[in-house]
């Protein structure tokens, strides 16, 4: 933790635009996305750098999940560009770990926790589960305190344990970039703190993009905050300063307002 | 029952029926497990009803147009068409999946009804298409059944890891570089071919039962995907061979007997599950 805060100070003293001397992992260049006539994201320009924790906040329906799906390559921008690992030809998309918000799996899906974590190391083509796969999965499980659950059914876990198992799956593939979509949406307060602590610790070794509508904890955790708002414009704040916090709360107030507006429009 | 076992050794058609049931059970147990965990059993229902169109058109072409086509050809072609249609629509068109399936289901039946009506002397075959007849399985018919069963066992063994990853979370598999839509298509095609096999046993209407009831029973006591597949295969053998044996002596309709047999097992499994849950609660309380 101490190391992380030192890093923040360094970032503050350096250029505001580039929190790291390294080249960005992800670049949005005036990217937009729309479903038919419905604009989800508009004209987004942003970069995400190695070893930083960026949180993306905004109300429901503000395009946060779309933002992640553009990075993952599941969606293509309808205008502009999204580039991932452009400056890192040695990195492939399989170096991205992803923790989805909703899993569309069968609630009685017959898998063990170990099976789920091993899925984080699946690759293209014919393959077997190797000893190396098992070792890596085992290491991640013990790192997340799940080793005793390895052979339990995934459906028998509590919400928080399930979330940790999905984070374990994301980490099993040895990612350099970790994307999390509302990782604390369906868990209790205590587990939430635990998960946030874990995410903070992970950010010292990889880039983390955390999507959330939690304005309480998430901003304090992050190196940078991005706010998606109704107009789908994009605010980017530099490393946390008092001013930025102010910005953020403005953003928060704005978002609440916009949320109401949205509901009115839906009526 | 004794007459069944005597005839099993004495009459080739009884033996063919039992071997056919055995082979179909392997394909059904495997494909049904995949469809169940991907929550796609309704897809199997749509495909099986769509087959009526192909079967009836084949009958029409043979009787009226004088083509040399058997019902198998009609079933095969319509199975492939159904798989292609469902795959294409779910990938490209942003349609509700259940709407698409209902359309394929009912339009296939309607086309079937139309061509059966247009074919003189063909209305008798409707009963066979709808309810199947296990005792009509021929020695030549066993060969493709055996081939499909063997192929599915090999395919699911070799690609077990990939298939499991796709079924659990297709997005994540895609992120890992797995060709998800290619696999989905081929799995859909194999499901279609499995349906063609099952239709011979229990007919169009009840085909879905052999692709979902064993899995429903098996899922009460399995916690791994491969266990679900193995248990479903074994249960399918029990249902089909058992149902046929029970129906044989009194001359019950075999397809219906098989499904009722499976249905009874399903209800028993529900009761056992509820009872176990209650006991677990009592122990923990």
Coordinates of C-alpha atoms in Angstrom, one line a residue:
Chain A
X1 CA 0.0 0.0 0.0
X2 CA 2.8 2.4 1.0
X3 CA 4.5 1.7 -2.3
X4 CA 1.3 2.6 -4.2
X5 CA 1.0 5.9 -2.5
X6 CA 4.6 6.8 -3.2
X7 CA 3.9 6.0 -6.8
X8 CA 1.0 8.4 -6.8
X9 CA 3.2 11.2 -5.5
X10 CA 5.6 10.6 -8.3
X11 CA 2.9 10.8 -10.8
X12 CA 1.7 14.1 -9.3
X13 CA 5.0 15.6 -9.7
X14 CA 5.4 14.5 -13.3
X15 CA 3.4 15.5 -16.3
X16 CA -0.3 15.5 -15.7
X17 CA -1.2 14.0 -19.1
X18 CA 1.0 10.9 -18.7
X19 CA 0.8 9.4 -15.3
X20 CA 3.4 6.9 -16.3
X21 CA 6.5 7.2 -18.5
X22 CA 5.4 4.1 -20.2
X23 CA 3.3 4.0 -23.4
X24 CA -0.4 3.4 -22.9
X25 CA -2.0 -0.1 -23.0
X26 CA -5.3 1.2 -24.2
X27 CA -6.1 4.2 -26.4
X28 CA -9.6 5.5 -27.2
X29 CA -9.3 8.0 -30.1
X30 CA -12.6 9.8 -30.6
X31 CA -14.4 6.5 -30.3
X32 CA -18.2 6.4 -30.4
X33 CA -20.6 3.5 -30.1
X34 CA -24.3 3.4 -30.9
X35 CA -26.9 0.7 -31.2
X36 CA -29.0 1.8 -34.2
X37 CA -30.0 5.4 -33.4
X38 CA -29.3 5.1 -29.7
X39 CA -25.9 6.6 -28.9
X40 CA -24.2 4.8 -26.0
X41 CA -20.8 6.4 -26.1
X42 CA -19.8 9.5 -27.9
X43 CA -16.4 10.8 -28.9
X44 CA -14.3 9.3 -26.2
X45 CA -10.6 10.0 -26.1
X46 CA -8.6 8.5 -23.3
X47 CA -5.5 6.4 -22.5
X48 CA -4.9 3.8 -19.8
X49 CA -1.3 3.1 -18.8
X50 CA 0.5 0.1 -17.3
X51 CA 0.3 -0.3 -13.5
X52 CA -2.4 2.2 -12.7
X53 CA -5.8 1.8 -11.3
X54 CA -8.4 3.7 -13.3
X55 CA -12.0 3.7 -12.2
X56 CA -14.8 4.4 -14.6
X57 CA -17.8 5.7 -12.8
X58 CA -21.3 6.7 -14.0
X59 CA -24.9 5.9 -13.5
X60 CA -26.7 2.8 -14.9
X61 CA -27.0 3.0 -18.7
X62 CA -24.1 5.5 -19.0
X63 CA -22.2 3.1 -21.2
X64 CA -19.7 1.7 -18.7
X65 CA -20.1 -1.9 -19.8
X66 CA -19.9 -0.8 -23.4
X67 CA -16.7 0.9 -22.6
X68 CA -15.3 -2.4 -21.3
X69 CA -16.6 -4.4 -24.2
X70 CA -14.9 -2.0 -26.7
X71 CA -11.6 -2.7 -24.9
X72 CA -12.3 -6.4 -25.0
X73 CA -12.9 -6.3 -28.7
X74 CA -16.5 -7.8 -28.3
X75 CA -17.8 -4.6 -29.8
X76 CA -16.3 -2.4 -32.5
X77 CA -16.6 1.4 -32.3
X78 CA -19.1 2.8 -34.7
X79 CA -16.8 5.8 -35.2
X80 CA -13.2 6.5 -34.1
X81 CA -10.7 4.0 -32.9
X82 CA -10.0 1.8 -29.9
X83 CA -6.5 0.4 -29.8
X84 CA -5.3 -2.2 -27.2
X85 CA -1.6 -3.0 -26.7
X86 CA -0.7 -1.1 -29.9
X87 CA 2.7 -0.2 -28.5
X88 CA 3.2 -3.7 -27.1
X89 CA 3.2 -6.2 -30.1
X90 CA 4.5 -8.9 -27.8
X91 CA 1.2 -8.8 -25.8
X92 CA -1.9 -10.6 -27.0
X93 CA -5.5 -10.1 -26.0
X94 CA -5.2 -13.2 -23.9
X95 CA -3.2 -11.1 -21.5
X96 CA -6.4 -9.3 -20.5
X97 CA -8.2 -10.6 -17.4
X98 CA -11.9 -9.8 -17.2
X99 CA -14.5 -10.0 -14.4
X100 CA -18.0 -9.7 -15.9
X101 CA -20.8 -8.2 -13.9
X102 CA -23.4 -10.7 -14.8
X103 CA -22.6 -14.2 -15.7
X104 CA -25.2 -15.8 -18.0
X105 CA -24.3 -19.2 -16.8
X106 CA -26.8 -21.9 -15.8
X107 CA -27.3 -21.5 -12.0
X108 CA -26.8 -25.3 -11.6
X109 CA -23.8 -25.4 -14.0
X110 CA -21.8 -28.5 -13.0
X111 CA -18.3 -27.1 -12.4
X112 CA -15.9 -26.9 -9.5
X113 CA -14.1 -23.7 -8.5
X114 CA -10.9 -25.2 -9.9
X115 CA -12.7 -25.8 -13.3
X116 CA -13.7 -22.2 -13.4
X117 CA -10.2 -20.9 -12.6
X118 CA -8.7 -23.2 -15.2
X119 CA -11.0 -21.6 -17.8
X120 CA -8.9 -18.5 -17.4
X121 CA -6.1 -20.4 -19.1
X122 CA -8.0 -21.9 -22.0
X123 CA -6.4 -21.2 -25.4
X124 CA -7.2 -21.6 -29.0
X125 CA -7.1 -25.1 -30.5
X126 CA -6.6 -28.6 -29.2
X127 CA -5.4 -28.7 -25.7
X128 CA -5.2 -30.5 -22.4
X129 CA -5.1 -29.2 -18.9
X130 CA -1.4 -29.3 -18.1
X131 CA 0.4 -29.5 -14.8
X132 CA 1.5 -25.9 -15.4
X133 CA -2.2 -24.9 -15.7
X134 CA -3.0 -26.6 -12.5
X135 CA -0.1 -25.1 -10.7
X136 CA -1.0 -21.6 -11.9
X137 CA -4.6 -22.0 -10.9
X138 CA -3.6 -23.4 -7.5
X139 CA -1.4 -20.4 -6.9
X140 CA -4.1 -18.0 -7.7
X141 CA -6.6 -19.8 -5.6
X142 CA -4.3 -19.7 -2.5
X143 CA -3.5 -16.1 -3.2
X144 CA -7.2 -15.3 -3.0
X145 CA -7.8 -17.6 0.0
X146 CA -9.9 -20.0 -2.0
X147 CA -7.7 -23.1 -1.9
X148 CA -10.1 -25.0 0.4
X149 CA -12.9 -24.4 -2.1
X150 CA -11.0 -25.7 -5.1
X151 CA -13.0 -28.9 -5.4
X152 CA -16.3 -27.4 -4.3
X153 CA -19.1 -26.7 -6.7
X154 CA -19.1 -23.2 -8.0
X155 CA -22.8 -22.9 -7.5
X156 CA -22.4 -23.8 -3.8
X157 CA -20.3 -20.6 -3.1
X158 CA -21.6 -17.4 -1.5
X159 CA -21.8 -14.3 -3.6
X160 CA -18.5 -12.9 -2.4
X161 CA -16.7 -16.2 -2.8
X162 CA -18.1 -16.5 -6.3
X163 CA -16.8 -13.0 -7.1
X164 CA -13.3 -14.0 -5.8
X165 CA -13.4 -17.2 -7.9
X166 CA -14.1 -15.1 -11.0
X167 CA -11.3 -12.7 -10.1
X168 CA -9.1 -15.8 -9.7
X169 CA -10.2 -16.9 -13.2
X170 CA -9.2 -13.5 -14.6
X171 CA -5.8 -13.7 -12.8
X172 CA -5.1 -17.3 -13.8
X173 CA -4.1 -16.2 -17.4
X174 CA -1.3 -14.0 -16.0
X175 CA -2.9 -10.7 -17.2
X176 CA -1.1 -7.4 -17.5
X177 CA -4.5 -5.7 -17.8
X178 CA -7.4 -6.5 -15.6
X179 CA -11.0 -5.2 -16.3
X180 CA -13.6 -5.5 -13.6
X181 CA -17.3 -4.7 -14.2
X182 CA -19.1 -3.7 -10.9
X183 CA -17.1 -6.3 -8.9
X184 CA -19.0 -5.6 -5.7
X185 CA -22.5 -5.3 -7.1
X186 CA -23.9 -8.4 -5.4
X187 CA -21.9 -8.8 -2.2
X188 CA -22.1 -7.6 1.4
X189 CA -20.1 -4.6 2.9
X190 CA -17.4 -6.6 4.6
X191 CA -16.6 -8.7 1.5
X192 CA -16.6 -5.5 -0.5
X193 CA -13.8 -4.0 1.6
X194 CA -11.9 -7.2 1.1
X195 CA -12.3 -7.2 -2.7
X196 CA -11.3 -3.5 -2.9
X197 CA -8.2 -4.3 -0.9
X198 CA -7.4 -7.1 -3.3
X199 CA -7.9 -4.9 -6.3
X200 CA -5.7 -2.1 -4.9
X201 CA -2.9 -4.7 -4.3
X202 CA -3.2 -6.0 -7.8
X203 CA -2.8 -2.6 -9.3
X204 CA 0.9 -2.5 -8.3
X205 CA 1.6 -5.2 -10.8
X206 CA -0.9 -4.6 -13.6
X207 CA -3.2 -2.0 -15.1
X208 CA -6.6 -2.2 -13.6
X209 CA -9.8 -0.7 -15.0
X210 CA -12.6 -0.8 -12.4
X211 CA -16.1 0.0 -13.6
X212 CA -18.4 1.1 -10.7
X213 CA -21.2 3.3 -9.7
X214 CA -19.8 3.4 -6.1
X215 CA -18.8 7.0 -5.5
X216 CA -17.8 6.3 -1.9
X217 CA -14.9 4.0 -1.9
X218 CA -13.8 3.6 -5.5
X219 CA -12.5 7.1 -6.1
X220 CA -10.2 6.9 -3.1
X221 CA -8.8 3.7 -4.3
X222 CA -7.9 4.9 -7.8
X223 CA -5.0 6.7 -9.4
X224 CA -7.4 8.2 -11.9
X225 CA -11.1 8.5 -12.3
X226 CA -13.1 8.7 -15.5
X227 CA -16.7 9.8 -15.5
X228 CA -19.0 8.7 -18.2
X229 CA -22.0 11.1 -18.2
X230 CA -25.3 11.3 -20.0
X231 CA -23.9 13.2 -23.0
X232 CA -21.3 10.5 -23.0
X233 CA -18.6 13.1 -22.9
X234 CA -15.6 12.0 -21.1
X235 CA -13.9 13.7 -18.2
X236 CA -10.5 12.6 -17.3
X237 CA -8.9 13.6 -14.0
X238 CA -5.2 13.3 -13.3
X239 CA -3.9 11.7 -10.1
X240 CA -6.0 12.5 -7.1
X241 CA -5.8 16.0 -5.7
X242 CA -8.3 18.0 -3.7
X243 CA -9.4 19.7 -6.9
X244 CA -10.0 16.4 -8.5
X245 CA -12.1 15.2 -5.6
X246 CA -14.2 18.3 -6.1
X247 CA -14.4 17.6 -9.7
X248 CA -15.5 14.1 -8.9
X249 CA -18.3 15.2 -6.6
X250 CA -19.5 17.6 -9.2
X251 CA -19.5 14.7 -11.5
X252 CA -21.4 12.7 -8.9
X253 CA -24.0 15.4 -8.5
X254 CA -24.3 15.7 -12.2
X255 CA -24.8 12.0 -12.6
X256 CA -27.6 11.9 -10.0
X257 CA -29.3 14.7 -11.9
X258 CA -28.8 13.0 -15.2
X259 CA -30.1 9.8 -13.8
X260 CA -33.3 11.4 -12.8
X261 CA -33.5 13.0 -16.2
X262 CA -33.1 9.7 -17.8
X263 CA -35.9 8.2 -15.8
X264 CA -38.2 11.0 -16.8
X265 CA -37.4 10.5 -20.4
X266 CA -38.2 6.8 -20.1
X267 CA -41.6 7.6 -18.6
Chain B
X1 CA -40.4 -59.4 -19.9
X2 CA -39.3 -63.0 -20.5
X3 CA -40.7 -62.9 -24.0
X4 CA -38.7 -59.7 -24.6
X5 CA -35.4 -61.5 -23.7
X6 CA -36.4 -64.6 -25.7
X7 CA -37.2 -62.4 -28.8
X8 CA -34.0 -60.3 -28.3
X9 CA -32.0 -63.4 -29.2
X10 CA -34.5 -64.8 -31.7
X11 CA -35.5 -61.8 -33.8
X12 CA -33.0 -59.5 -35.4
X13 CA -35.3 -56.5 -35.3
X14 CA -35.6 -56.6 -31.5
X15 CA -31.8 -56.7 -31.3
X16 CA -31.5 -53.8 -33.8
X17 CA -33.9 -51.8 -31.7
X18 CA -31.9 -52.4 -28.5
X19 CA -28.6 -51.6 -30.2
X20 CA -30.1 -48.5 -31.8
X21 CA -31.4 -47.3 -28.4
X22 CA -28.0 -47.9 -26.9
X23 CA -26.2 -45.9 -29.6
X24 CA -28.8 -43.1 -29.6
X25 CA -28.5 -42.9 -25.8
X26 CA -24.7 -42.1 -26.2
X27 CA -25.3 -39.2 -28.6
X28 CA -28.3 -37.9 -26.7
X29 CA -26.6 -38.0 -23.3
X30 CA -23.6 -36.0 -24.6
X31 CA -25.4 -33.5 -26.8
X32 CA -28.3 -33.1 -24.3
X33 CA -25.8 -32.2 -21.6
X34 CA -24.2 -29.5 -23.7
X35 CA -27.6 -28.1 -24.6
X36 CA -28.7 -28.2 -21.0
X37 CA -25.8 -26.3 -19.6
X38 CA -26.0 -23.8 -22.4
X39 CA -29.8 -23.6 -21.7
X40 CA -30.6 -24.4 -25.3
X41 CA -32.9 -27.4 -25.0
X42 CA -35.7 -25.4 -26.6
X43 CA -33.4 -25.3 -29.7
X44 CA -33.5 -29.1 -29.8
X45 CA -37.3 -28.9 -29.8
X46 CA -37.3 -26.4 -32.6
X47 CA -35.0 -28.5 -34.7
X48 CA -37.0 -31.7 -34.2
X49 CA -40.2 -30.1 -35.2
X50 CA -38.5 -28.5 -38.2
X51 CA -37.6 -32.0 -39.3
X52 CA -41.2 -32.7 -40.1
X53 CA -40.9 -30.3 -43.1
X54 CA -37.9 -32.2 -44.5
X55 CA -39.5 -35.6 -43.9
X56 CA -42.7 -34.6 -45.6
X57 CA -41.0 -32.9 -48.6
X58 CA -38.9 -36.0 -49.1
X59 CA -42.1 -38.1 -49.0
X60 CA -43.7 -35.8 -51.5
X61 CA -40.7 -35.8 -53.9
X62 CA -40.7 -39.6 -53.8
X63 CA -44.4 -40.3 -54.4
X64 CA -45.4 -37.4 -56.5
X65 CA -42.2 -36.3 -58.4
X66 CA -40.7 -39.8 -58.5
X67 CA -37.4 -38.9 -57.0
X68 CA -35.2 -41.5 -55.4
X69 CA -35.1 -40.0 -51.9
X70 CA -35.7 -41.7 -48.6
X71 CA -37.0 -39.9 -45.5
X72 CA -33.4 -40.0 -44.1
X73 CA -32.3 -37.6 -46.8
X74 CA -35.1 -35.2 -46.0
X75 CA -34.4 -35.4 -42.2
X76 CA -30.7 -34.8 -42.8
X77 CA -31.1 -31.9 -45.1
X78 CA -33.6 -30.2 -42.9
X79 CA -31.4 -30.8 -39.8
X80 CA -28.5 -29.0 -41.5
X81 CA -30.8 -26.2 -42.7
X82 CA -32.2 -25.8 -39.2
X83 CA -28.7 -25.6 -37.7
X84 CA -27.6 -23.0 -40.3
X85 CA -30.8 -20.9 -39.8
X86 CA -30.6 -20.8 -36.0
X87 CA -26.9 -20.1 -36.0
X88 CA -27.1 -17.3 -38.6
X89 CA -30.1 -15.7 -37.0
X90 CA -28.6 -15.7 -33.5
X91 CA -25.3 -14.3 -34.8
X92 CA -26.4 -11.6 -37.3
X93 CA -29.9 -10.6 -36.6
X94 CA -30.6 -8.9 -33.3
X95 CA -33.8 -11.0 -32.8
X96 CA -35.1 -12.5 -29.7
X97 CA -33.9 -16.0 -29.6
X98 CA -37.1 -17.6 -28.4
X99 CA -39.1 -15.8 -31.1
X100 CA -36.8 -17.2 -33.8
X101 CA -37.1 -20.7 -32.3
X102 CA -40.9 -20.6 -32.2
X103 CA -40.9 -19.5 -35.8
X104 CA -38.6 -22.3 -36.9
X105 CA -40.6 -24.8 -34.8
X106 CA -44.1 -23.9 -36.1
X107 CA -43.2 -23.1 -39.7
X108 CA -41.3 -26.5 -40.0
X109 CA -44.5 -28.2 -38.7
X110 CA -46.7 -26.3 -41.1
X111 CA -44.6 -27.1 -44.1
X112 CA -44.6 -30.7 -43.0
X113 CA -48.4 -30.7 -42.6
X114 CA -48.8 -29.1 -46.0
X115 CA -46.7 -31.7 -47.9
X116 CA -48.1 -34.6 -46.1
X117 CA -51.5 -33.5 -47.1
X118 CA -50.3 -33.0 -50.7
X119 CA -48.9 -36.5 -50.9
X120 CA -51.4 -39.2 -51.7
X121 CA -51.4 -42.0 -49.3
X122 CA -48.9 -40.4 -47.0
X123 CA -51.0 -39.5 -44.0
X124 CA -50.2 -42.8 -42.3
X125 CA -46.6 -41.8 -42.1
X126 CA -47.5 -38.8 -40.0
X127 CA -48.0 -41.0 -36.9
X128 CA -44.5 -42.5 -37.5
X129 CA -42.9 -39.1 -37.8
X130 CA -44.6 -37.7 -34.8
X131 CA -44.1 -40.6 -32.4
X132 CA -41.3 -42.7 -34.0
X133 CA -41.0 -46.4 -33.9
X134 CA -38.0 -48.0 -32.3
X135 CA -38.8 -51.5 -33.7
X136 CA -38.4 -50.2 -37.3
X137 CA -34.7 -49.4 -36.9
X138 CA -32.8 -51.5 -39.5
X139 CA -29.3 -52.9 -39.6
X140 CA -28.2 -50.2 -42.1
X141 CA -29.8 -47.6 -39.9
X142 CA -27.5 -48.6 -37.1
X143 CA -24.3 -47.7 -38.9
X144 CA -24.8 -43.9 -39.0
X145 CA -26.1 -44.0 -35.4
X146 CA -22.9 -45.8 -34.3
X147 CA -20.8 -43.4 -36.3
X148 CA -22.4 -40.3 -34.7
X149 CA -22.1 -41.8 -31.2
X150 CA -18.4 -42.6 -31.7
X151 CA -17.7 -39.2 -33.3
X152 CA -19.3 -37.3 -30.4
X153 CA -17.4 -39.3 -27.8
X154 CA -14.2 -38.5 -29.6
X155 CA -15.1 -34.8 -30.2
X156 CA -16.2 -34.2 -26.6
X157 CA -13.1 -36.0 -25.2
X158 CA -10.7 -34.0 -27.4
X159 CA -12.3 -30.6 -27.0
X160 CA -13.7 -31.1 -23.5
X161 CA -11.8 -28.1 -22.2
X162 CA -12.9 -25.7 -25.0
X163 CA -16.5 -26.9 -25.0
X164 CA -16.8 -26.4 -21.2
X165 CA -15.3 -22.9 -21.4
X166 CA -17.7 -21.9 -24.2
X167 CA -20.7 -23.4 -22.3
X168 CA -19.8 -21.6 -19.0
X169 CA -18.9 -18.2 -20.4
X170 CA -18.7 -17.8 -24.1
X171 CA -17.4 -14.2 -23.8
X172 CA -14.5 -15.3 -21.7
X173 CA -13.6 -18.1 -24.1
X174 CA -13.7 -15.6 -26.9
X175 CA -11.3 -13.3 -25.0
X176 CA -9.0 -16.3 -24.7
X177 CA -8.9 -16.7 -28.4
X178 CA -11.3 -19.6 -28.7
X179 CA -13.3 -19.6 -32.0
X180 CA -16.6 -19.5 -30.2
X181 CA -18.9 -19.0 -33.1
X182 CA -17.3 -21.8 -35.2
X183 CA -17.6 -24.2 -32.2
X184 CA -21.1 -23.1 -31.6
X185 CA -22.1 -23.8 -35.1
X186 CA -20.6 -27.2 -35.2
X187 CA -22.1 -28.1 -31.8
X188 CA -25.5 -26.9 -33.1
X189 CA -25.0 -29.1 -36.2
X190 CA -24.1 -32.1 -34.1
X191 CA -27.2 -31.4 -32.0
X192 CA -29.3 -31.4 -35.2
X193 CA -27.8 -34.8 -36.3
X194 CA -28.5 -36.2 -32.8
X195 CA -32.1 -35.0 -33.1
X196 CA -32.4 -36.9 -36.4
X197 CA -31.3 -40.1 -34.6
X198 CA -33.7 -39.6 -31.7
X199 CA -36.6 -38.9 -33.9
X200 CA -36.4 -42.5 -35.2
X201 CA -36.7 -43.7 -31.6
X202 CA -39.4 -41.5 -30.1
X203 CA -40.5 -39.2 -32.9
X204 CA -40.5 -35.5 -33.4
X205 CA -42.8 -34.6 -30.5
X206 CA -40.9 -36.4 -27.8
X207 CA -37.3 -36.0 -29.0
X208 CA -36.7 -33.1 -26.7
X209 CA -37.4 -35.4 -23.7
X210 CA -34.4 -37.6 -24.3
X211 CA -32.2 -34.5 -24.6
X212 CA -33.3 -32.9 -21.3
X213 CA -34.9 -35.4 -18.9
X214 CA -31.8 -37.5 -18.3
X215 CA -29.8 -34.3 -17.7
X216 CA -32.4 -33.0 -15.3
X217 CA -32.2 -36.3 -13.3
X218 CA -28.4 -36.5 -13.5
X219 CA -27.9 -32.9 -12.4
X220 CA -29.3 -33.8 -9.0
X221 CA -26.3 -35.9 -8.2
X222 CA -23.4 -34.7 -10.5
X223 CA -21.1 -31.7 -10.0
X224 CA -18.8 -31.9 -13.0
X225 CA -19.7 -31.6 -16.7
X226 CA -18.2 -34.9 -17.7
X227 CA -20.1 -36.6 -14.8
X228 CA -23.3 -35.0 -16.2
X229 CA -22.6 -36.5 -19.6
X230 CA -21.7 -40.0 -18.4
X231 CA -24.7 -40.1 -16.1
X232 CA -27.0 -38.9 -18.8
X233 CA -25.8 -41.5 -21.2
X234 CA -26.4 -44.2 -18.6
X235 CA -29.8 -42.9 -17.7
X236 CA -30.7 -42.7 -21.4
X237 CA -29.8 -46.3 -21.9
X238 CA -31.9 -47.2 -18.9
X239 CA -34.9 -45.2 -20.2
X240 CA -34.8 -46.3 -23.9
X241 CA -33.9 -50.0 -23.4
X242 CA -36.0 -50.2 -20.3
X243 CA -39.0 -48.5 -21.8
X244 CA -38.8 -50.6 -24.9
X245 CA -38.5 -53.8 -22.9
X246 CA -41.5 -52.8 -20.8
X247 CA -43.6 -51.9 -23.8
X248 CA -42.7 -55.0 -25.8
X249 CA -44.9 -57.8 -24.4
X250 CA -48.1 -55.9 -23.8
X251 CA -47.6 -54.1 -27.2
X252 CA -47.6 -50.6 -25.7
X253 CA -46.3 -47.8 -28.1
X254 CA -42.6 -47.9 -27.4
X255 CA -41.9 -44.2 -27.8
X256 CA -44.5 -43.1 -25.4
X257 CA -43.5 -45.8 -22.9
X258 CA -39.9 -44.7 -23.0
X259 CA -40.8 -41.0 -22.3
X260 CA -43.3 -41.9 -19.5
X261 CA -40.5 -44.1 -18.0
X262 CA -38.1 -41.1 -18.1
X263 CA -40.8 -38.8 -16.8
X264 CA -41.4 -41.0 -13.8
X265 CA -37.7 -41.0 -13.0
X266 CA -37.6 -37.2 -13.3
X267 CA -40.4 -36.9 -10.8
X268 CA -38.7 -39.3 -8.4
X269 CA -35.5 -37.3 -8.7
X270 CA -37.4 -34.1 -7.8
X271 CA -38.8 -35.8 -4.7
X272 CA -35.4 -37.1 -3.7
X273 CA -33.9 -33.7 -4.2
X274 CA -36.5 -32.0 -2.1
X275 CA -36.2 -34.6 0.6
X276 CA -32.4 -34.3 0.7
X277 CA -32.7 -30.5 1.0
X278 CA -35.1 -30.8 3.9
X279 CA -32.8 -33.3 5.7
X280 CA -29.8 -31.0 5.1
X281 CA -31.8 -28.2 6.7
X282 CA -32.8 -30.3 9.7
X283 CA -29.2 -31.4 10.2
X284 CA -27.9 -27.8 10.1
X285 CA -30.8 -26.5 12.3

